[in-house]
Amino acid sequence: MLGGARSGKSRYAQARAEAIAGRHTLVATAEARDAEMRDRIARHRADRDQRWRTVEAPRDLAAAIDAANGADAVALVDCLTIWISNLMLAEADIDAATRDLCEAIQRFEGQLILVANEVGLGIVPDNALARRFRDEAGRANQAVAAAAQEVQMIFAGLPQRLK
Amino acid sequence: MLGGARSGKSRYAQARAEAIAGRHTLVATAEARDAEMRDRIARHRADRDQRWRTVEAPRDLAAAIDAANGADAVALVDCLTIWISNLMLAEADIDAATRDLCEAIQRFEGQLILVANEVGLGIVPDNALARRFRDEAGRANQAVAAAAQEVQMIFAGLPQRLK
Amino acid sequence: MLGGARSGKSRYAQARAEAIAGRHTLVATAEARDAEMRDRIARHRADRDQRWRTVEAPRDLAAAIDAANGADAVALVDCLTIWISNLMLAEADIDAATRDLCEAIQRFEGQLILVANEVGLGIVPDNALARRFRDEAGRANQAVAAAAQEVQMIFAGLPQRLK
């Protein structure tokens, strides 16, 4: 599920996941580093019902997806773009991590839904770090979209199927 | 009608409105606060023909839509995103204003076309005010898209139907 | 071919061009002004196979397209958005240059694929130059999309036909 900020992509992804019977796991990539982020996380958590188990995976996403795996598993990863920024902060190898992620996607036996931000449709950012982030996020989105069976782009809460 | 800056969304919306017979009202939300904005407003005004009556509604949009209402009314609101920024500057309750707007949309008996910017597809803005604006604009777009019967996304002058 | 940064639009455009038999010309608009740009150009060049002849056209794009013309010509212009920024730096008449470009598109007898960035879907930029660039790029995209027979929007490597 691709979309812009406040496009309704998380809500749409959650609704899709909740329509599937099974064992629901939210794999959250955000770390509550400041008050604004803590607010966002709390708001998202309040939007979800009791069936969800939450695991945090700010960096080792492939392992968290593997741990949630199972034939009756319904896992929601929210979101890839924050994961990319966490990896950049940790100076990790993003290409290798993306390959690991794509392999975990292929291994997953249940239903796996991943949420990502599309961040490349504004003006070229002033600073080199933001440009690198934009490149890394775009590259990861392409790799994950290639590995996925279905890709939806969300605008204003409305999904459009890309694949 | 959703779209980016200079996507042709206003022109497309206007052409759609002019293809409908009736009493045409443009509900303009922009205020001519500086020279750049005055130029934009004058350019948009020059693009429209004589049939249009223009009313300005920088903040009280629901009332302006109600005032333009009627069975033969064709109203064009351009645009919601500037309206949101006006409300933020005035420290108004944007959720309440958006609810009022959605009710006015439901009440409208003629044809009502609203133009909005999609602003959430770039890099996360540096400053907190821009982030809040992006969130508010995205939330309002979702609410209005849910209330609308038809939603088009415009890229490079070309519409794509989302709903 | 419209798309965001790192959306896979160049790769998609190149694959489309390589699927067509003929005499392949890449019309590159980027100038290698700094190390970051030189890296990008070298990476793109390494992605292409031997069949491509490359010509550089940082400003006089219509002439470069005319020079590549021919019944068996397959030309790829990458990209319009850098060309617009080159014209802005040179203080050229962008409307006139866009008209010349659209005429060269109409004159082209072979297959011509143009790549452009969509840059209008983020927050309004802080500085006036970036706002003007966004407007110019959006206007050029509209004009070229109107002149083109087919328009694809690329998200995460996945094309969506707009026209």
mmCIF file of N, CA and C in Angstrom, chain A residues 28-43 45 54-59 78 82 85-86 89:
data_model
loop_
_atom_site.group_PDB
_atom_site.id
_atom_site.type_symbol
_atom_site.label_atom_id
_atom_site.label_comp_id
_atom_site.label_asym_id
_atom_site.label_seq_id
_atom_site.Cartn_x
_atom_site.Cartn_y
_atom_site.Cartn_z
ATOM 1 N N ALA A 28 5.445 -2.613 13.789
ATOM 2 C CA ALA A 28 5.593 -1.150 13.785
ATOM 3 C C ALA A 28 7.069 -0.797 13.690
ATOM 4 N N THR A 29 7.404 0.108 12.776
ATOM 5 C CA THR A 29 8.811 0.468 12.582
ATOM 6 C C THR A 29 9.183 1.779 13.274
ATOM 7 N N ALA A 30 8.179 2.534 13.716
ATOM 8 C CA ALA A 30 8.478 3.842 14.325
ATOM 9 C C ALA A 30 9.001 3.672 15.736
ATOM 10 N N GLU A 31 9.977 4.506 16.085
ATOM 11 C CA GLU A 31 10.443 4.577 17.472
ATOM 12 C C GLU A 31 9.916 5.878 18.062
ATOM 13 N N ALA A 32 9.489 5.812 19.312
ATOM 14 C CA ALA A 32 8.908 7.002 19.948
ATOM 15 C C ALA A 32 10.017 7.893 20.478
ATOM 16 N N ARG A 33 10.708 8.587 19.541
ATOM 17 C CA ARG A 33 11.874 9.382 19.932
ATOM 18 C C ARG A 33 11.511 10.769 20.463
ATOM 19 N N ASP A 34 10.396 11.334 20.009
ATOM 20 C CA ASP A 34 9.990 12.647 20.521
ATOM 21 C C ASP A 34 8.476 12.685 20.748
ATOM 22 N N ALA A 35 8.001 13.789 21.299
ATOM 23 C CA ALA A 35 6.595 13.887 21.692
ATOM 24 C C ALA A 35 5.658 13.774 20.487
ATOM 25 N N GLU A 36 6.052 14.408 19.370
ATOM 26 C CA GLU A 36 5.214 14.387 18.167
ATOM 27 C C GLU A 36 5.039 12.943 17.694
ATOM 28 N N MET A 37 6.145 12.178 17.696
ATOM 29 C CA MET A 37 6.105 10.799 17.254
ATOM 30 C C MET A 37 5.292 9.941 18.229
ATOM 31 N N ARG A 38 5.475 10.203 19.544
ATOM 32 C CA ARG A 38 4.702 9.450 20.545
ATOM 33 C C ARG A 38 3.201 9.668 20.340
ATOM 34 N N ASP A 39 2.805 10.914 20.037
ATOM 35 C CA ASP A 39 1.402 11.233 19.762
ATOM 36 C C ASP A 39 0.857 10.450 18.576
ATOM 37 N N ARG A 40 1.661 10.454 17.485
ATOM 38 C CA ARG A 40 1.246 9.744 16.282
ATOM 39 C C ARG A 40 1.047 8.260 16.555
ATOM 40 N N ILE A 41 2.018 7.663 17.281
ATOM 41 C CA ILE A 41 1.947 6.231 17.566
ATOM 42 C C ILE A 41 0.722 5.928 18.427
ATOM 43 N N ALA A 42 0.480 6.770 19.444
ATOM 44 C CA ALA A 42 -0.675 6.561 20.323
ATOM 45 C C ALA A 42 -1.983 6.684 19.556
ATOM 46 N N ARG A 43 -2.026 7.643 18.618
ATOM 47 C CA ARG A 43 -3.240 7.839 17.822
ATOM 48 C C ARG A 43 -3.490 6.628 16.938
ATOM 49 N N ARG A 45 -2.435 3.602 17.497
ATOM 50 C CA ARG A 45 -2.763 2.468 18.355
ATOM 51 C C ARG A 45 -4.229 2.523 18.789
ATOM 52 N N THR A 54 1.135 -6.168 18.789
ATOM 53 C CA THR A 54 2.090 -5.237 18.181
ATOM 54 C C THR A 54 3.517 -5.653 18.503
ATOM 55 N N VAL A 55 4.358 -5.722 17.486
ATOM 56 C CA VAL A 55 5.793 -5.900 17.719
ATOM 57 C C VAL A 55 6.514 -4.708 17.105
ATOM 58 N N GLU A 56 7.606 -4.308 17.740
ATOM 59 C CA GLU A 56 8.371 -3.180 17.203
ATOM 60 C C GLU A 56 9.591 -3.687 16.463
ATOM 61 N N ALA A 57 9.795 -3.152 15.279
ATOM 62 C CA ALA A 57 10.943 -3.572 14.465
ATOM 63 C C ALA A 57 11.510 -2.348 13.762
ATOM 64 N N PRO A 58 12.207 -1.497 14.523
ATOM 65 C CA PRO A 58 12.747 -0.292 13.892
ATOM 66 C C PRO A 58 13.804 -0.584 12.836
ATOM 67 N N ARG A 59 14.508 -1.699 12.970
ATOM 68 C CA ARG A 59 15.555 -2.005 11.986
ATOM 69 C C ARG A 59 15.473 -3.427 11.437
ATOM 70 N N ASP A 78 3.981 -1.265 9.189
ATOM 71 C CA ASP A 78 3.672 0.168 9.058
ATOM 72 C C ASP A 78 4.769 0.961 9.767
ATOM 73 N N ILE A 82 9.670 4.762 7.307
ATOM 74 C CA ILE A 82 10.305 5.034 8.601
ATOM 75 C C ILE A 82 11.429 4.025 8.848
ATOM 76 N N SER A 85 14.385 5.248 7.061
ATOM 77 C CA SER A 85 15.062 6.365 7.741
ATOM 78 C C SER A 85 15.786 5.864 8.982
ATOM 79 N N ASN A 86 15.247 4.850 9.667
ATOM 80 C CA ASN A 86 15.965 4.242 10.801
ATOM 81 C C ASN A 86 17.282 3.602 10.348
ATOM 82 N N LEU A 89 19.834 6.308 9.617
ATOM 83 C CA LEU A 89 20.396 6.829 10.869
ATOM 84 C C LEU A 89 21.422 5.865 11.452
#
